[in-house]
PDB file of C-alpha atoms in Angstrom:
ATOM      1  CA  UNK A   1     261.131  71.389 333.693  1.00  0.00           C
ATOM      2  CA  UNK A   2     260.052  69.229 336.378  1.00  0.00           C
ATOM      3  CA  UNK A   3     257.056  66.792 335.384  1.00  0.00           C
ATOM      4  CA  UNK A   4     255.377  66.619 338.416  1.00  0.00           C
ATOM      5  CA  UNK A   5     252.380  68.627 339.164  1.00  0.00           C
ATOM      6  CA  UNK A   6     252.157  70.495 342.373  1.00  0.00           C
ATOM      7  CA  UNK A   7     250.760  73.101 344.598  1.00  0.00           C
ATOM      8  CA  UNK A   8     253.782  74.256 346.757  1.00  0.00           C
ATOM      9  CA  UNK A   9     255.544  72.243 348.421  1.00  0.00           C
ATOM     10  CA  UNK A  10     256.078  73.627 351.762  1.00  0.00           C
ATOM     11  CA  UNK A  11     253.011  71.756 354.436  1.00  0.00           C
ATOM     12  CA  UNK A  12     251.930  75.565 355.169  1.00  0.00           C
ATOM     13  CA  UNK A  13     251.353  76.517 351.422  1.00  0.00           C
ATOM     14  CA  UNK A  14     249.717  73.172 350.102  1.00  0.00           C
ATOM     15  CA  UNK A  15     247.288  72.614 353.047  1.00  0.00           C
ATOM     16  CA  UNK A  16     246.210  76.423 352.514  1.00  0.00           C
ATOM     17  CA  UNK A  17     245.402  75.811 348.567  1.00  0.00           C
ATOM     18  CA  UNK A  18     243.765  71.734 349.196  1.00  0.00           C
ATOM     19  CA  UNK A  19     240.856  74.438 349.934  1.00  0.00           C
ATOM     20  CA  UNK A  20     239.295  75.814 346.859  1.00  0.00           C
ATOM     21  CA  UNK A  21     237.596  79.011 348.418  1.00  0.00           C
ATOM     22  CA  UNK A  22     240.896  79.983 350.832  1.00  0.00           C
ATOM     23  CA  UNK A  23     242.670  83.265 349.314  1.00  0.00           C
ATOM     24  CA  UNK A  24     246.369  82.971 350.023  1.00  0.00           C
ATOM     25  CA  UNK A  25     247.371  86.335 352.089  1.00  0.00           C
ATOM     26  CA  UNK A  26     250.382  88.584 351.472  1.00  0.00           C
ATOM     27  CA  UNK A  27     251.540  86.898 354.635  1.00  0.00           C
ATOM     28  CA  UNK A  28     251.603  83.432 353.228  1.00  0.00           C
ATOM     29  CA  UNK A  29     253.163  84.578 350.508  1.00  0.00           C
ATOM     30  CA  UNK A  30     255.782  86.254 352.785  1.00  0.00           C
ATOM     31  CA  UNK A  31     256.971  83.665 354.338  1.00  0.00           C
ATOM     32  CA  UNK A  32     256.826  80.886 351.750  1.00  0.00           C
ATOM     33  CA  UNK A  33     259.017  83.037 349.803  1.00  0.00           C
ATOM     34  CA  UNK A  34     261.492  84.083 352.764  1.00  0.00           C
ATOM     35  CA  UNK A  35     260.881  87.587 352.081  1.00  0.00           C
ATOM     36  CA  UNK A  36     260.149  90.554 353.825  1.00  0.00           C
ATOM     37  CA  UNK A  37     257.842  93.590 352.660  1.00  0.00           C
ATOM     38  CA  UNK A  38     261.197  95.717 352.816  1.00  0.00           C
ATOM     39  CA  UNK A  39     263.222  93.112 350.405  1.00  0.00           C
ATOM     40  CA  UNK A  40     260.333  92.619 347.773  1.00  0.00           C
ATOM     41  CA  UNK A  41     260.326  96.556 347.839  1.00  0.00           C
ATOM     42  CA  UNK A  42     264.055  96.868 347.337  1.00  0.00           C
ATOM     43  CA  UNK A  43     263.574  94.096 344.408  1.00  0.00           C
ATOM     44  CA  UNK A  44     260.703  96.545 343.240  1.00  0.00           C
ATOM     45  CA  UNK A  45     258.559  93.865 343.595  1.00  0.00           C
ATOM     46  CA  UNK A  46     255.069  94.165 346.171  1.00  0.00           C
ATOM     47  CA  UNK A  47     253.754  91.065 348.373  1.00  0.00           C
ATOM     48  CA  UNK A  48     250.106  92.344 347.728  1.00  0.00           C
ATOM     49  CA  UNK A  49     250.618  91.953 343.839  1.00  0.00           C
ATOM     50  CA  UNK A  50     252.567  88.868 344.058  1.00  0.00           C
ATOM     51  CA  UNK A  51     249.574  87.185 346.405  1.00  0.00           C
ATOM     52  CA  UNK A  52     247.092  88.466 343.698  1.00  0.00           C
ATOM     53  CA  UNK A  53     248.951  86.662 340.746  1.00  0.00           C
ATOM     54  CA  UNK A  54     249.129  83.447 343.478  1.00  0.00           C
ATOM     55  CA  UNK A  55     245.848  83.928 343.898  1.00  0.00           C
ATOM     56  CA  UNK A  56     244.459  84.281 340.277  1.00  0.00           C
ATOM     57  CA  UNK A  57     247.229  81.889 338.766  1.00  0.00           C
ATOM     58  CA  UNK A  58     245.694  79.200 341.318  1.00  0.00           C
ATOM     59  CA  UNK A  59     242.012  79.887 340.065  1.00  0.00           C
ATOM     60  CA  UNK A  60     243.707  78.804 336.862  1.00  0.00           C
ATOM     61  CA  UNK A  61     244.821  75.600 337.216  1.00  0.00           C
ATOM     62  CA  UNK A  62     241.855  73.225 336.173  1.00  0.00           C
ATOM     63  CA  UNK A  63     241.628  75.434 333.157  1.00  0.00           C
ATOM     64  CA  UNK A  64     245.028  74.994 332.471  1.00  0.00           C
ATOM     65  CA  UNK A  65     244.891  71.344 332.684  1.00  0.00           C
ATOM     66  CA  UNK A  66     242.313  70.840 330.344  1.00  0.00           C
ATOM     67  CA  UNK A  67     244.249  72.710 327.802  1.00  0.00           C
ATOM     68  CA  UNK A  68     247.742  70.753 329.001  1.00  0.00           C
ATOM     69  CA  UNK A  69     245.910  67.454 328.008  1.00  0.00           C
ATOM     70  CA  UNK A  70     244.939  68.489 324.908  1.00  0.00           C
ATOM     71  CA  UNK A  71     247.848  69.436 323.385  1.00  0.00           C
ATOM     72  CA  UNK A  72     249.439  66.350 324.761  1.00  0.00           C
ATOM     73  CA  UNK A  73     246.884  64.520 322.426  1.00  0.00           C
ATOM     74  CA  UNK A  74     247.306  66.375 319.899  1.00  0.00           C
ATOM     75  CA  UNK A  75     251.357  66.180 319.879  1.00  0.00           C
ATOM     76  CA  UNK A  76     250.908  62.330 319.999  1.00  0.00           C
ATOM     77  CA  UNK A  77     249.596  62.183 316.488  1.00  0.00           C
ATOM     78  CA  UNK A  78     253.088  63.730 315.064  1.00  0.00           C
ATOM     79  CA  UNK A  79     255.867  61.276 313.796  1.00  0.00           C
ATOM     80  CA  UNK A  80     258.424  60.939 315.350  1.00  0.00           C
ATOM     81  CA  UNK A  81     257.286  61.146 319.093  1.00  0.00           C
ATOM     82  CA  UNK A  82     258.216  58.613 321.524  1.00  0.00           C
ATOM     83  CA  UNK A  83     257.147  59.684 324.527  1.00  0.00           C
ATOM     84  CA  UNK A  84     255.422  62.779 326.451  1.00  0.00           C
ATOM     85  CA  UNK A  85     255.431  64.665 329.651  1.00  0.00           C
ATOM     86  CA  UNK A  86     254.023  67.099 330.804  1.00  0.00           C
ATOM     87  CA  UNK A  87     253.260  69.730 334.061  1.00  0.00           C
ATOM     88  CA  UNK A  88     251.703  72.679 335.277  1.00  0.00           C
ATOM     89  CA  UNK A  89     253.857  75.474 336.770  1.00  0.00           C
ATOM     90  CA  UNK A  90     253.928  75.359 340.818  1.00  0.00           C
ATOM     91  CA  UNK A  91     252.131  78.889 341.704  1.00  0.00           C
ATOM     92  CA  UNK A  92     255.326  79.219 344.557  1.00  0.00           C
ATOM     93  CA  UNK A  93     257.617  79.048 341.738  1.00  0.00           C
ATOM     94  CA  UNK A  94     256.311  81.391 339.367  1.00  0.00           C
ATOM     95  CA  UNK A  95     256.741  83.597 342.249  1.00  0.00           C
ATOM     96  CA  UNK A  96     259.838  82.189 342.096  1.00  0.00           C
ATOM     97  CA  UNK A  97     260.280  82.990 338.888  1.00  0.00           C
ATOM     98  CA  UNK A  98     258.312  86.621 338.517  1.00  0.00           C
ATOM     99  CA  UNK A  99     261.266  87.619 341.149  1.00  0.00           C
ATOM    100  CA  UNK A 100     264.257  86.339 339.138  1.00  0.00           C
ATOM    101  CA  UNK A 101     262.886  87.822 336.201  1.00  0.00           C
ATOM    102  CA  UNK A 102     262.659  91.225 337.895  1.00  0.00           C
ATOM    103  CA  UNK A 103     266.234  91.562 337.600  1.00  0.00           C
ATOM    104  CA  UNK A 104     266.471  90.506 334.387  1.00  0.00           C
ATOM    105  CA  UNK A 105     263.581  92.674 333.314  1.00  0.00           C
ATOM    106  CA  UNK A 106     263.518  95.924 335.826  1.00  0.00           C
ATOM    107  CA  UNK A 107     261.428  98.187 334.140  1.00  0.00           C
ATOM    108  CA  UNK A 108     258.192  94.861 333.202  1.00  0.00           C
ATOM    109  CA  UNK A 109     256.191  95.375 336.127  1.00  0.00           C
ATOM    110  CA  UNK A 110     253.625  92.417 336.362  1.00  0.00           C
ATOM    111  CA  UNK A 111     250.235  92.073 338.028  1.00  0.00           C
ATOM    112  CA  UNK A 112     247.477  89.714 337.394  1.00  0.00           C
ATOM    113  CA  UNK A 113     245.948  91.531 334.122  1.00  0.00           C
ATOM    114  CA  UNK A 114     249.343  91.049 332.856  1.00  0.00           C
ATOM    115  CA  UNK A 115     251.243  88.385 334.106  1.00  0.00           C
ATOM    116  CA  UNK A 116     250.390  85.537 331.571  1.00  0.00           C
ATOM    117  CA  UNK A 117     251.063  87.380 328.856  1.00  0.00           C
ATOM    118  CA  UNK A 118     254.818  87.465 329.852  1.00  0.00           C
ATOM    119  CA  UNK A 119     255.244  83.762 331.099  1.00  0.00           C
ATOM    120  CA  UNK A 120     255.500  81.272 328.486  1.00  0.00           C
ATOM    121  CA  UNK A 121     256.065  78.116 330.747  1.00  0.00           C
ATOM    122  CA  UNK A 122     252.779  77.751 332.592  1.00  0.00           C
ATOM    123  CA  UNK A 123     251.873  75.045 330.815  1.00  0.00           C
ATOM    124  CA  UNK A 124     255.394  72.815 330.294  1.00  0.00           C
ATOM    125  CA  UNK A 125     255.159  69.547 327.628  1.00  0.00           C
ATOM    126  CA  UNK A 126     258.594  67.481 327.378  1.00  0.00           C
ATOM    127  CA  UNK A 127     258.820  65.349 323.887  1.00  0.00           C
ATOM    128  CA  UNK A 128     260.859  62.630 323.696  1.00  0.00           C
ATOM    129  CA  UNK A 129     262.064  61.030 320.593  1.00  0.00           C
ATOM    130  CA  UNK A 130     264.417  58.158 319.455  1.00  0.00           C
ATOM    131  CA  UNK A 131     266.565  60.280 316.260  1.00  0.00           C
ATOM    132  CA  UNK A 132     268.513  63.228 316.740  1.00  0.00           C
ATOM    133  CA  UNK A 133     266.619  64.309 313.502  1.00  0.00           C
ATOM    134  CA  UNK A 134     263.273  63.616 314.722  1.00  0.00           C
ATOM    135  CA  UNK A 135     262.843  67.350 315.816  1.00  0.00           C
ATOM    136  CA  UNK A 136     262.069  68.847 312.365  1.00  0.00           C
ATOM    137  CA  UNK A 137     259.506  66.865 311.804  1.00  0.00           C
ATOM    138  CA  UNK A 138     257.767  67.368 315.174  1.00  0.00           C
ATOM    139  CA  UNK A 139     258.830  70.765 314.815  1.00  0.00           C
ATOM    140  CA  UNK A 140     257.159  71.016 311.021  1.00  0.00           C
ATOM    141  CA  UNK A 141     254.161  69.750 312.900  1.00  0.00           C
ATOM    142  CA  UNK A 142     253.790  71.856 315.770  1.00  0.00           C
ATOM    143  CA  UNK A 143     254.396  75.085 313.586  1.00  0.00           C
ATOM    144  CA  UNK A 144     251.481  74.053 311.522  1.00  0.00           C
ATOM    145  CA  UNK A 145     249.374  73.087 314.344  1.00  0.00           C
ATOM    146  CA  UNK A 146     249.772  75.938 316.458  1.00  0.00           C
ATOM    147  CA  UNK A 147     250.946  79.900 316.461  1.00  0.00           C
ATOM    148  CA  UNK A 148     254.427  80.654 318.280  1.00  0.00           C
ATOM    149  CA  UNK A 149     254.967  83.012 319.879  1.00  0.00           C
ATOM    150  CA  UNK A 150     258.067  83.429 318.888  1.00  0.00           C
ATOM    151  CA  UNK A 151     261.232  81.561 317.036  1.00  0.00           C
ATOM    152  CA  UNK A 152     262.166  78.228 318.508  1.00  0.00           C
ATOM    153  CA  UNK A 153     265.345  78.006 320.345  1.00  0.00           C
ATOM    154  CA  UNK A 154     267.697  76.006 320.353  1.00  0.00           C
ATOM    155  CA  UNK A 155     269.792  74.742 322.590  1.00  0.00           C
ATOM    156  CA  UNK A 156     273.236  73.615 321.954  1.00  0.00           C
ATOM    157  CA  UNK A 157     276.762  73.177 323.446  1.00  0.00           C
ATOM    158  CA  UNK A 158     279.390  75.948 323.155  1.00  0.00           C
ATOM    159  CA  UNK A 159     281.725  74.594 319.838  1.00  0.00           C
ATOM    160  CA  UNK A 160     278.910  73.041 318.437  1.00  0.00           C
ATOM    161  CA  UNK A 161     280.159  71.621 314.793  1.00  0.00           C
ATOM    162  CA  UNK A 162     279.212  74.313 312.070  1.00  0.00           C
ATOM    163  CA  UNK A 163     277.042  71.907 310.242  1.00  0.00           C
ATOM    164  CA  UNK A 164     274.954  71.619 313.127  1.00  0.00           C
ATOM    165  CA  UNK A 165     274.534  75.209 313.664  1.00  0.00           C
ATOM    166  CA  UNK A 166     273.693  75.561 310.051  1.00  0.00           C
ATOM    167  CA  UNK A 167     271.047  72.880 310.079  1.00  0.00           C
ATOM    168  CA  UNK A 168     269.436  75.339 313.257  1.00  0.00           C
ATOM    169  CA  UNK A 169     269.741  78.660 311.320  1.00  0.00           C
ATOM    170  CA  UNK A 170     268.484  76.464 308.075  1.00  0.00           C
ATOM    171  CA  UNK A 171     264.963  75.656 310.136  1.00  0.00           C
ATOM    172  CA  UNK A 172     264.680  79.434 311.779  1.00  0.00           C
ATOM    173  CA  UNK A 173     266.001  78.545 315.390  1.00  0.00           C
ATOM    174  CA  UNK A 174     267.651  80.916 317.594  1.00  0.00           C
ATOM    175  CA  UNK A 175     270.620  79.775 318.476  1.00  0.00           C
ATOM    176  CA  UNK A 176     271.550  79.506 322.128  1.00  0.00           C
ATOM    177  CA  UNK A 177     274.584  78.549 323.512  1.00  0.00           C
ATOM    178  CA  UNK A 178     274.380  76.328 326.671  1.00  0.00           C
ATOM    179  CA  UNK A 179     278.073  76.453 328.980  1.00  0.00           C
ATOM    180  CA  UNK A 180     276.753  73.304 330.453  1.00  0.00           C
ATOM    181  CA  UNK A 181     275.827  70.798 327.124  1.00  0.00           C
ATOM    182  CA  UNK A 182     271.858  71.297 327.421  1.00  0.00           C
ATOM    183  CA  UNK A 183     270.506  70.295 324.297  1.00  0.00           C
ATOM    184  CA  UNK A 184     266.791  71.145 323.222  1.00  0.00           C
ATOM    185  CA  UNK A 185     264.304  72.612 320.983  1.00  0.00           C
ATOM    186  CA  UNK A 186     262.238  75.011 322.471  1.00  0.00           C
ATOM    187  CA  UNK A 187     258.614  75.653 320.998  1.00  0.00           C
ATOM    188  CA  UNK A 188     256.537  78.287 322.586  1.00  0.00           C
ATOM    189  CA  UNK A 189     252.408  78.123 321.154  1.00  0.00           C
ATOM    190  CA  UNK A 190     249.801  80.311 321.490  1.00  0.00           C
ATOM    191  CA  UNK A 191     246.378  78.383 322.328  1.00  0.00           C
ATOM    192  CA  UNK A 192     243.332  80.157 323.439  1.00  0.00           C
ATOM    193  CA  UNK A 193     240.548  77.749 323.805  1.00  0.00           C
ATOM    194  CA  UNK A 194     238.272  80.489 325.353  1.00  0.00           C
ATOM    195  CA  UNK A 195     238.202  84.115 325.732  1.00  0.00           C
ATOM    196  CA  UNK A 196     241.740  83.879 327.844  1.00  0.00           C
ATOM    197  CA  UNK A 197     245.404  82.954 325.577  1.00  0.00           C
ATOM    198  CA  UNK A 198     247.308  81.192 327.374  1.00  0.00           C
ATOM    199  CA  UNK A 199     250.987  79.913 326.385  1.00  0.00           C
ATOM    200  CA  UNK A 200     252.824  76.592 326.578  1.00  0.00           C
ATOM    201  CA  UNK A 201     256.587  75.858 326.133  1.00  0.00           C
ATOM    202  CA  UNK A 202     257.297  72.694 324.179  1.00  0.00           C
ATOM    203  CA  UNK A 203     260.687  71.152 324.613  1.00  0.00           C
ATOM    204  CA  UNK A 204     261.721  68.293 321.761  1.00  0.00           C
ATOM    205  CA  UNK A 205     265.143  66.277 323.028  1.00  0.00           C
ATOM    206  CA  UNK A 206     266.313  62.829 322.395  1.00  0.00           C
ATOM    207  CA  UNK A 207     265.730  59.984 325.604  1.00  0.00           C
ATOM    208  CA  UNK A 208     269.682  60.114 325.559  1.00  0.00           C
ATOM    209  CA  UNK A 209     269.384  63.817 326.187  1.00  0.00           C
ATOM    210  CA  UNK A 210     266.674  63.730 328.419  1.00  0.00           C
ATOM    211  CA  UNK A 211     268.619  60.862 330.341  1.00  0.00           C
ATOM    212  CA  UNK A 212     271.622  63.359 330.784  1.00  0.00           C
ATOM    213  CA  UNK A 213     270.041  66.721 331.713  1.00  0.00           C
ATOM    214  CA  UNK A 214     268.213  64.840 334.670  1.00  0.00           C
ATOM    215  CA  UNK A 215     271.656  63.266 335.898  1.00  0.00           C
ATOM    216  CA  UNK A 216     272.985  66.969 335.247  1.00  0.00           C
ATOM    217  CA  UNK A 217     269.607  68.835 336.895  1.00  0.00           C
ATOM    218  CA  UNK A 218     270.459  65.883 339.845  1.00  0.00           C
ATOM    219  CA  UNK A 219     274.202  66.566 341.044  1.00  0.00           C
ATOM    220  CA  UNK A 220     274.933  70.289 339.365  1.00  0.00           C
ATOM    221  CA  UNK A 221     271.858  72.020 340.979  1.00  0.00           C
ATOM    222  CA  UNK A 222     270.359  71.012 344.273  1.00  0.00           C
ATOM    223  CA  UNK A 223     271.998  70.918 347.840  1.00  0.00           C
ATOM    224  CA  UNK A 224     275.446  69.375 346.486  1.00  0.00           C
ATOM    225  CA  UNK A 225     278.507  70.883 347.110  1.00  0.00           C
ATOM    226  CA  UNK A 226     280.585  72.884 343.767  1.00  0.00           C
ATOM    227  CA  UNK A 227     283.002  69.936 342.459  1.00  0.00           C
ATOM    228  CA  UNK A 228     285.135  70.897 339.695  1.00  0.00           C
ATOM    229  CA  UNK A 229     285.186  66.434 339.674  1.00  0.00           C
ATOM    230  CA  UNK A 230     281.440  66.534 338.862  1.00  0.00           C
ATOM    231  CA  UNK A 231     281.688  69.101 336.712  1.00  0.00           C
ATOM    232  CA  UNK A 232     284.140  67.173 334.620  1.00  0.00           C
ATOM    233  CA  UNK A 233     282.460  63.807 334.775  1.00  0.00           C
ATOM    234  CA  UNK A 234     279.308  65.447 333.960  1.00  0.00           C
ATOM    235  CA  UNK A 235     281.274  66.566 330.692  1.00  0.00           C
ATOM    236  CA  UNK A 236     282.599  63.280 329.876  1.00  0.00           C
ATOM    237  CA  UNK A 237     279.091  61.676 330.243  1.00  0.00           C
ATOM    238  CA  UNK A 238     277.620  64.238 327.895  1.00  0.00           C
ATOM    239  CA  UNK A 239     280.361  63.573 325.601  1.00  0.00           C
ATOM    240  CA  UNK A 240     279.180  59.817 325.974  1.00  0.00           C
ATOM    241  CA  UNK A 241     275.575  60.539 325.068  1.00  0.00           C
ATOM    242  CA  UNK A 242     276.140  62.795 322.229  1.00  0.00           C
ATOM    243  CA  UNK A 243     278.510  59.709 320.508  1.00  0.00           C
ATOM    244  CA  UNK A 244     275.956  57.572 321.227  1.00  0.00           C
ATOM    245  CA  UNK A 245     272.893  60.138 319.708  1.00  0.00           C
ATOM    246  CA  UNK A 246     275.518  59.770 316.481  1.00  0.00           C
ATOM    247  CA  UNK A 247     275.700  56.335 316.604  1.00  0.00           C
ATOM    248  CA  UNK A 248     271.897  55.482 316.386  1.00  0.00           C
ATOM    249  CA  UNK A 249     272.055  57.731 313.784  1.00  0.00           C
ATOM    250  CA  UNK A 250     274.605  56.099 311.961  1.00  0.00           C
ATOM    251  CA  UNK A 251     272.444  52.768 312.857  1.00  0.00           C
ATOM    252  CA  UNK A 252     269.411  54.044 311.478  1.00  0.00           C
ATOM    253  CA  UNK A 253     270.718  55.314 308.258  1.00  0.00           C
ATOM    254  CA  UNK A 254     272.394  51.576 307.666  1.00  0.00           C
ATOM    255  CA  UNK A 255     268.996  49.994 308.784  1.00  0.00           C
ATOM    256  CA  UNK A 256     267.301  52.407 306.292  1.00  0.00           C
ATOM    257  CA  UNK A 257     269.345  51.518 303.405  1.00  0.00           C
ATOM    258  CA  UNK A 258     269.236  47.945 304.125  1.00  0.00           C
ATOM    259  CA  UNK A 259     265.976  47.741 303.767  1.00  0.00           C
ATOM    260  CA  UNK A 260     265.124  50.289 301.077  1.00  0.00           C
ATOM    261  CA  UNK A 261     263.848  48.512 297.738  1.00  0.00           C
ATOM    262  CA  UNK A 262     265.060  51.091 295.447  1.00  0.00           C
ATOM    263  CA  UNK A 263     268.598  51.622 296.951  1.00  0.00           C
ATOM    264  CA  UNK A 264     271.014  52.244 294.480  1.00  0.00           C
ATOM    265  CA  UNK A 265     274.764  51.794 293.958  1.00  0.00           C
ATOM    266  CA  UNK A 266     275.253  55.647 294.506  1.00  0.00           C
ATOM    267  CA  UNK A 267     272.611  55.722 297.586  1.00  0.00           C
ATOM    268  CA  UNK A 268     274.860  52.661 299.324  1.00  0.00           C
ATOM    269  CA  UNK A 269     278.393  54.390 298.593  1.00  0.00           C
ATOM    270  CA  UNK A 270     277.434  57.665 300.079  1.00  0.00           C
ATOM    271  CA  UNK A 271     276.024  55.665 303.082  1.00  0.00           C
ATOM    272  CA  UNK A 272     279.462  53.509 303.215  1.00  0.00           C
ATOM    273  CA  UNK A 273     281.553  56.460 303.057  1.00  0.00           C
ATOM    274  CA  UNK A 274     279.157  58.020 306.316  1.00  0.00           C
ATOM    275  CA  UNK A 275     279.641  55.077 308.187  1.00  0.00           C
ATOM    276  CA  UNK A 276     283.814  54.786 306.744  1.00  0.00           C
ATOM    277  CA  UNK A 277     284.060  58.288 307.990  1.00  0.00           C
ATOM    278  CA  UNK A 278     282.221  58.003 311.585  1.00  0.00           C
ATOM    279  CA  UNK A 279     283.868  54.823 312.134  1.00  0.00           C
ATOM    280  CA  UNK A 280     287.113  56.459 312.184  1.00  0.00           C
ATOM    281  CA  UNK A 281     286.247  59.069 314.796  1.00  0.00           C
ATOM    282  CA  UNK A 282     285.156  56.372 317.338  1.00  0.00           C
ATOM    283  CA  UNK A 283     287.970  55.989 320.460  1.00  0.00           C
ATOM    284  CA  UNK A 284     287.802  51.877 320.052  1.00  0.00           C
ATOM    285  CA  UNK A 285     290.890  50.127 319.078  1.00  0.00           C
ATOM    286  CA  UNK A 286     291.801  49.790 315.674  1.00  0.00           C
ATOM    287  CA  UNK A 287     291.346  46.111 315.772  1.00  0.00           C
ATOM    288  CA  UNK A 288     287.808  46.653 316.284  1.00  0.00           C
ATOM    289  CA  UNK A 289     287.524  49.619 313.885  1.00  0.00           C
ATOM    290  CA  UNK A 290     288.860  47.352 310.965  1.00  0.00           C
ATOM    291  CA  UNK A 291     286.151  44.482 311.873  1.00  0.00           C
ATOM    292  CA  UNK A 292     283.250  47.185 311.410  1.00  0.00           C
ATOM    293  CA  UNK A 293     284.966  48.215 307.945  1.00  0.00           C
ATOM    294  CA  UNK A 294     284.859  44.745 306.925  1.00  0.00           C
ATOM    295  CA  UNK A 295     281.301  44.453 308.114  1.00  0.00           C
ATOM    296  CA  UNK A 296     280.339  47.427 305.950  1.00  0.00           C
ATOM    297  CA  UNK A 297     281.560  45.774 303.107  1.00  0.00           C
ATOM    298  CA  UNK A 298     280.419  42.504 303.823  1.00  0.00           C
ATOM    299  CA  UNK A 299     276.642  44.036 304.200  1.00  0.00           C
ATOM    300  CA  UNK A 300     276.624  46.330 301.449  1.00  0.00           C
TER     301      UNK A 300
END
């Protein structure tokens, strides 16, 4: 999900929709998509139909902003969010998208009485937070803000530890397994504001995720050349990330029972033994390893 707003990005396209009353022809249409009438046909697709959902999905747009803004607002009351983004979907790309999904989809035929009902991502809102486990409780919120559409998904890397899994099944999630390492929480809401529903996808990740799938979205998927090199230092910085997700996890539990009045003798074992136990996965030297152990036991 890209987070900035904008109506096609070709000079033809844009200068065509800066003016409110211009209808953007099947030819347009045509050649900002580098089709032909013959290709859309063999893609059982039609350049009349796809200028029509252009056309309508553009008439659209200050309604859809409105509604983008308010659920914005209303996602920065829940705890546990650190940051928000959000963007419309370009009208070229969910051309873009309509065709891709033809293939996927052969026998949904879409046309602008239908088309919205189908595409879940008009409206996109990226949520940062700070703790891995932040998403159930933005996720608790959301649910009893809004209707979804359907189950959340979620995101995860192939050979994900079974407790993780779990904790997805545990909170209703669709598992998905991403080849790649994308990790996210995928809300899709229902809001209908007027006579029209429209839907929005809500995406919860950590900023260390976020901070990886743009460095991943930056060298895996535009004009750069297939490098089995990239590939693999993508993987190791993933694997860097995700460690360091863990560790500010680990941090925040020790901060937590530091400062806890009520802690009690049980309460700071278990969290000991936590730390004990992710200490001893970390690839530092052991010198270093045996200084935090004596630091755990020097603190609590």
């Amino acid at each position: 999900m890209r987070c900035k707003r904008t109506i096609g990005r070709r000079t033809g396209l844009h200068s065509t929709m800066s003016e409110a009353a211009t209808i953007v022809t099947r030819a347009t249409i045509l050649s900002e998509l580098n089709e032909s009438t013959e290709s859309l046909h063999t893609k059982g697709l039609d350049a009349d139909t796809l200028a029509a959902i252009y056309n309508d999905y553009s008439s659209r747009l200050p309604a859809l902003t409105g509604i983008a803004e308010q659920v914005v607002q209303t996602l920065r009351k829940a705890e546990g969010v650190h940051a928000l983004t959000h963007r419309l979907k370009d009208p070229l790309h969910l051309l873009q998208k309509i065709i891709r999904k033809k293939k996927e989809y052969p026998s949904r035929d879409l046309h602008p009485g239908n088309y919205l009902d189908y595409i879940n991502d008009l409206i996109g809102i990226r949520v940062l937070h700070l703790y891995k486990a932040d998403w159930q409780t933005i996720g608790n919120y959301i649910e009893q803000v809004w209707p979804l559409k359907r189950q959340p998904y979620a995101y995860i890397p192939e050979h994900s530890a079974a407790a993780i899994v779990q904790l997805y099944k545990n909170s209703n999630c669709k598992l998905v397994y991403h080849p790649a390492g994308y990790q996210a929480v995928h809300y899709v809401i229902a809001t209908q504001p007027g006579k029209q529903r429209y839907y929005a996808e809500i995406q919860l990740r950590t900023l260390l995720e976020e901070a990886w799938s743009e460095i991943d979205h930056r060298f895996r998927y535009p004009d750069h050349e297939h490098s089995a090199l990239t590939d693999a230092l993508l993987r190791i910085l993933h694997s860097f990330t995700t460690n360091a997700d863990e560790t500010i996890t680990q941090i925040k539990a020790l901060a937590d029972e530091l400062n806890a009045s009520t802690s009690t003798s049980q309460s700071r074992t278990k969290t000991v033994a936590q730390l004990r136990k992710y200490i001893s996965t970390l690839r530092i030297p052991e010198t270093e390893k045996q200084q935090l152990y004596r630091s755990i036991d020097k603190i609590l």
